[in-house]
Amino acid sequence: MSGATGPITKVISQRRSLRRHWRIAEIAFMVILDIFLVFTGCYLAYYLRFKTFKTNVVLDWLRERIFGGAPSAYVYQNFLYFLPLWIGIVAGVIFIFAFRRLYHIRLTGNWFQQAWKIVVSITIGMAFLITYFFFFQNHNQPDTNLMVPNSRLLIPLMWSTCIVVLCAGRLLVSGVMGLLYRMGLGETRVLVVGSGRLGKMVMQCLAASPNLGFSVVGFLHDLTEPPGDFGRFKMLGTINDIGMVIRSMQVDEVIIALPSDMNKHAIDSVKLCERLGASFKLIPDLYELNLSRIDVENIEGIPLLGIRQVSLNTPQRIVTRAIDISLSLMGLIIGSPLYLCIALAVKLTSPGPIIYRQERVGLNGEHFQMLKFRSMSQDADRQQERLLSLNEAQGPIFKMRVDPRVTPVGSILRRTSLDEIPQLINVLKGEMSLVGPRPPLPREVAMYEEWQKGRLAIKPGCTGLWQVRGRSNISFDEGVLMDIYYIENWSLRLYIQILLRTIPAIVFSRGAY
């Protein structure tokens, strides 16, 4: 092993040097692009103010009615005449971007965070420009040969056009960079230290967002649970093997997600990463990773941590319920001709009822009858006993890719998820929501571990985070963690995102069988 240390160290050094150059190139590219975009925004504002609005009949009519008299015959210089002003604006905006650390945000990260920083930065820049106009521009001076155009309308136009152009540019760059990351260019190889709930949640979040450019090479076991792989994520050893794994797997970044009672191991891991030159991130084990519920206050430099109460409060429940009822009614009414055709196909192709009723477990363990279009033979429940040995799923659930109980029509319904449509009635009755954990069977709940029962804390849903991220292709434990993540981090935005992501998940039938 010692003989390989030299070549491995050299390869790692080259890789890190390449990553540094890649990062420098990213920043340089974004600065040049922002310069171009701010110039573009300035030109659009100039064009709107001195070309479009100058010759606009409607605006002239409004000006005449409001201020009286005919429009003034202004004479304006061309765009390049004011070049010193545009250069000053561009330089100021880039300086403010750098000062507010906009170039430290990952290009494929949160677009709304980037957009907000752009809005605030442009607003600050425009405030400086207004200050310049106020102190140095003589608004009563008739001379048109001024370095700065004497126009109040130009300021809000520049503010709005620069924001729109810059935000659109960031969105485009984010899409292109996400595509490059998916192709493996510039990706960050990540090692997760920790096999508990904290580490598993981190791996799921990174794997669910490939456009971020993180590639999870595996994780290190923290000795708190039985060793073994976690679904698609491979166990590469224990926390004592961190040095060897960093070298052998050419790890770029280490994410340390250890429980609070292993702080000493976390500190040792940090020191080792520093010694090996690997970047690292520490995730605090606060309130079982429910970081969205942590409030931080600062009193004379002393940080105070508090825990907010349940994430789904009464007003949020009311809003969610209103959306559930509205969309369910709309879906049932608009799709009724299709549902009648499905009902007829089910009735004519196999004996048995059209609607299949099955007892499921809902909010706080309460039982209810879940509705589905029947996709299996009439005696499917009795046949399951002899098929248990062929179960392909992990955990207490039963799944088969080729289930002999499924009817020909049922196979199509299950692939397209049309068999789930009658659950909109369960939603109207208040037994389910459009988004939430899928309702389990009573026999499955009886086999749950204590932590898995956390997925019963809200109403079950027709779709959920588990479904839009892979459905049957994801292991049971991994799926339960996704459900718990949704519960603990609930927001209307996340609710709507899952609804929208359900559409491509259904169209491409990811994990549906």
CSV table of N, CA, C and O in Angstrom, one decimal, residues 238-282:
chain,number,residue,atom,x,y,z
A,238,THR,N,-15.2,2.1,8.0
A,238,THR,CA,-15.6,2.8,9.2
A,238,THR,C,-14.9,4.2,9.3
A,238,THR,O,-14.1,4.5,8.5
A,239,ILE,N,-15.3,5.0,10.3
A,239,ILE,CA,-14.7,6.3,10.4
A,239,ILE,C,-13.2,6.3,10.6
A,239,ILE,O,-12.5,7.2,10.4
A,240,ASN,N,-12.7,5.1,11.1
A,240,ASN,CA,-11.2,5.0,11.2
A,240,ASN,C,-10.5,4.9,9.9
A,240,ASN,O,-9.3,5.0,9.9
A,241,ASP,N,-11.3,4.6,8.8
A,241,ASP,CA,-10.7,4.4,7.5
A,241,ASP,C,-10.7,5.7,6.6
A,241,ASP,O,-10.5,5.6,5.4
A,242,ILE,N,-11.0,6.8,7.3
A,242,ILE,CA,-11.3,8.1,6.5
A,242,ILE,C,-10.1,8.5,5.7
A,242,ILE,O,-10.2,8.8,4.5
A,243,GLY,N,-8.8,8.4,6.2
A,243,GLY,CA,-7.7,8.7,5.5
A,243,GLY,C,-7.5,7.9,4.2
A,243,GLY,O,-7.2,8.4,3.1
A,244,MET,N,-7.6,6.6,4.4
A,244,MET,CA,-7.4,5.7,3.3
A,244,MET,C,-8.4,5.9,2.2
A,244,MET,O,-8.1,5.9,1.0
A,245,VAL,N,-9.7,6.1,2.6
A,245,VAL,CA,-10.8,6.3,1.6
A,245,VAL,C,-10.6,7.6,0.9
A,245,VAL,O,-10.8,7.7,-0.4
A,246,ILE,N,-10.2,8.7,1.5
A,246,ILE,CA,-10.0,10.0,0.9
A,246,ILE,C,-9.0,9.8,-0.2
A,246,ILE,O,-9.1,10.3,-1.3
A,247,ARG,N,-7.9,9.1,0.1
A,247,ARG,CA,-6.8,8.9,-0.9
A,247,ARG,C,-7.3,8.0,-2.0
A,247,ARG,O,-7.1,8.3,-3.2
A,248,SER,N,-7.8,6.8,-1.7
A,248,SER,CA,-8.1,5.8,-2.7
A,248,SER,C,-9.3,6.2,-3.6
A,248,SER,O,-9.3,5.9,-4.8
A,249,MET,N,-10.3,7.0,-3.1
A,249,MET,CA,-11.4,7.4,-3.8
A,249,MET,C,-11.3,8.8,-4.4
A,249,MET,O,-12.2,9.3,-5.1
A,250,GLN,N,-10.1,9.4,-4.2
A,250,GLN,CA,-9.9,10.8,-4.7
A,250,GLN,C,-11.0,11.7,-4.3
A,250,GLN,O,-11.7,12.4,-5.2
A,251,VAL,N,-11.3,11.8,-3.0
A,251,VAL,CA,-12.4,12.6,-2.5
A,251,VAL,C,-12.1,14.1,-2.5
A,251,VAL,O,-11.0,14.5,-2.1
A,252,ASP,N,-13.0,14.9,-3.0
A,252,ASP,CA,-12.8,16.3,-3.1
A,252,ASP,C,-13.3,17.0,-1.8
A,252,ASP,O,-12.7,18.0,-1.3
A,253,GLU,N,-14.4,16.5,-1.3
A,253,GLU,CA,-15.0,17.1,-0.1
A,253,GLU,C,-15.6,16.1,0.8
A,253,GLU,O,-16.2,15.1,0.4
A,254,VAL,N,-15.4,16.3,2.1
A,254,VAL,CA,-15.9,15.4,3.1
A,254,VAL,C,-17.0,16.1,3.9
A,254,VAL,O,-16.8,17.2,4.4
A,255,ILE,N,-18.2,15.4,4.0
A,255,ILE,CA,-19.3,16.0,4.8
A,255,ILE,C,-19.4,15.1,6.1
A,255,ILE,O,-19.6,13.9,6.0
A,256,ILE,N,-19.1,15.7,7.2
A,256,ILE,CA,-19.1,15.0,8.5
A,256,ILE,C,-20.5,15.2,9.1
A,256,ILE,O,-20.9,16.3,9.5
A,257,ALA,N,-21.2,14.1,9.2
A,257,ALA,CA,-22.5,14.1,9.7
A,257,ALA,C,-22.6,13.0,10.8
A,257,ALA,O,-23.3,12.0,10.7
A,258,LEU,N,-21.9,13.3,11.9
A,258,LEU,CA,-21.9,12.4,13.1
A,258,LEU,C,-22.8,12.8,14.2
A,258,LEU,O,-23.1,14.0,14.3
A,259,PRO,N,-23.4,11.8,14.9
A,259,PRO,CA,-24.2,12.2,16.1
A,259,PRO,C,-23.5,13.0,17.1
A,259,PRO,O,-22.2,12.9,17.2
A,260,SER,N,-24.2,13.7,18.0
A,260,SER,CA,-23.6,14.6,18.9
A,260,SER,C,-22.7,13.9,19.9
A,260,SER,O,-21.8,14.5,20.5
A,261,ASP,N,-22.9,12.6,20.2
A,261,ASP,CA,-22.1,11.9,21.1
A,261,ASP,C,-20.8,11.4,20.5
A,261,ASP,O,-20.0,10.7,21.2
A,262,MET,N,-20.5,11.8,19.3
A,262,MET,CA,-19.3,11.4,18.6
A,262,MET,C,-18.5,12.6,18.2
A,262,MET,O,-17.8,12.6,17.2
A,263,ASN,N,-18.6,13.7,19.0
A,263,ASN,CA,-17.9,14.9,18.7
A,263,ASN,C,-16.4,14.7,18.6
A,263,ASN,O,-15.7,15.4,17.8
A,264,LYS,N,-15.8,13.9,19.4
A,264,LYS,CA,-14.4,13.6,19.3
A,264,LYS,C,-14.0,13.1,18.0
A,264,LYS,O,-13.0,13.5,17.4
A,265,HIS,N,-14.7,12.1,17.5
A,265,HIS,CA,-14.5,11.6,16.1
A,265,HIS,C,-14.6,12.6,15.1
A,265,HIS,O,-13.9,12.7,14.1
A,266,ALA,N,-15.6,13.5,15.2
A,266,ALA,CA,-15.8,14.6,14.3
A,266,ALA,C,-14.6,15.5,14.2
A,266,ALA,O,-14.1,15.9,13.2
A,267,ILE,N,-14.1,15.9,15.4
A,267,ILE,CA,-12.9,16.7,15.5
A,267,ILE,C,-11.7,16.1,14.9
A,267,ILE,O,-10.9,16.7,14.1
A,268,ASP,N,-11.5,14.8,15.1
A,268,ASP,CA,-10.4,14.0,14.5
A,268,ASP,C,-10.5,14.0,13.0
A,268,ASP,O,-9.5,14.1,12.3
A,269,SER,N,-11.7,13.8,12.5
A,269,SER,CA,-12.0,13.8,11.1
A,269,SER,C,-11.6,15.1,10.4
A,269,SER,O,-11.0,15.2,9.3
A,270,VAL,N,-12.0,16.2,11.1
A,270,VAL,CA,-11.7,17.6,10.6
A,270,VAL,C,-10.2,17.8,10.5
A,270,VAL,O,-9.6,18.2,9.5
A,271,LYS,N,-9.5,17.4,11.5
A,271,LYS,CA,-8.0,17.5,11.5
A,271,LYS,C,-7.3,16.7,10.4
A,271,LYS,O,-6.4,17.2,9.8
A,272,LEU,N,-7.9,15.5,10.2
A,272,LEU,CA,-7.3,14.6,9.2
A,272,LEU,C,-7.6,15.2,7.8
A,272,LEU,O,-6.7,15.2,6.9
A,273,CYS,N,-8.8,15.8,7.6
A,273,CYS,CA,-9.1,16.4,6.3
A,273,CYS,C,-8.2,17.6,6.1
A,273,CYS,O,-7.7,17.8,4.9
A,274,GLU,N,-7.9,18.4,7.1
A,274,GLU,CA,-7.0,19.5,7.0
A,274,GLU,C,-5.6,19.1,6.6
A,274,GLU,O,-4.9,19.7,5.8
A,275,ARG,N,-5.2,18.0,7.2
A,275,ARG,CA,-3.8,17.4,6.9
A,275,ARG,C,-3.7,16.9,5.5
A,275,ARG,O,-2.7,17.0,4.9
A,276,LEU,N,-4.8,16.3,5.0
A,276,LEU,CA,-4.8,15.7,3.7
A,276,LEU,C,-5.2,16.7,2.6
A,276,LEU,O,-5.1,16.4,1.4
A,277,GLY,N,-5.6,17.9,3.0
A,277,GLY,CA,-5.9,19.0,2.0
A,277,GLY,C,-7.3,18.8,1.4
A,277,GLY,O,-7.6,19.5,0.4
A,278,ALA,N,-8.1,18.0,2.0
A,278,ALA,CA,-9.5,17.8,1.5
A,278,ALA,C,-10.4,18.9,2.2
A,278,ALA,O,-10.3,19.1,3.4
A,279,SER,N,-11.3,19.5,1.4
A,279,SER,CA,-12.2,20.4,2.0
A,279,SER,C,-13.3,19.6,2.8
A,279,SER,O,-13.5,18.5,2.5
A,280,PHE,N,-13.9,20.3,3.7
A,280,PHE,CA,-14.9,19.5,4.6
A,280,PHE,C,-16.0,20.5,5.0
A,280,PHE,O,-15.9,21.7,5.0
A,281,LYS,N,-17.1,19.8,5.3
A,281,LYS,CA,-18.3,20.5,5.9
A,281,LYS,C,-18.7,19.8,7.1
A,281,LYS,O,-18.8,18.5,7.1
A,282,LEU,N,-19.1,20.5,8.1
A,282,LEU,CA,-19.7,19.9,9.4
A,282,LEU,C,-21.2,20.2,9.4
A,282,LEU,O,-21.6,21.3,9.3
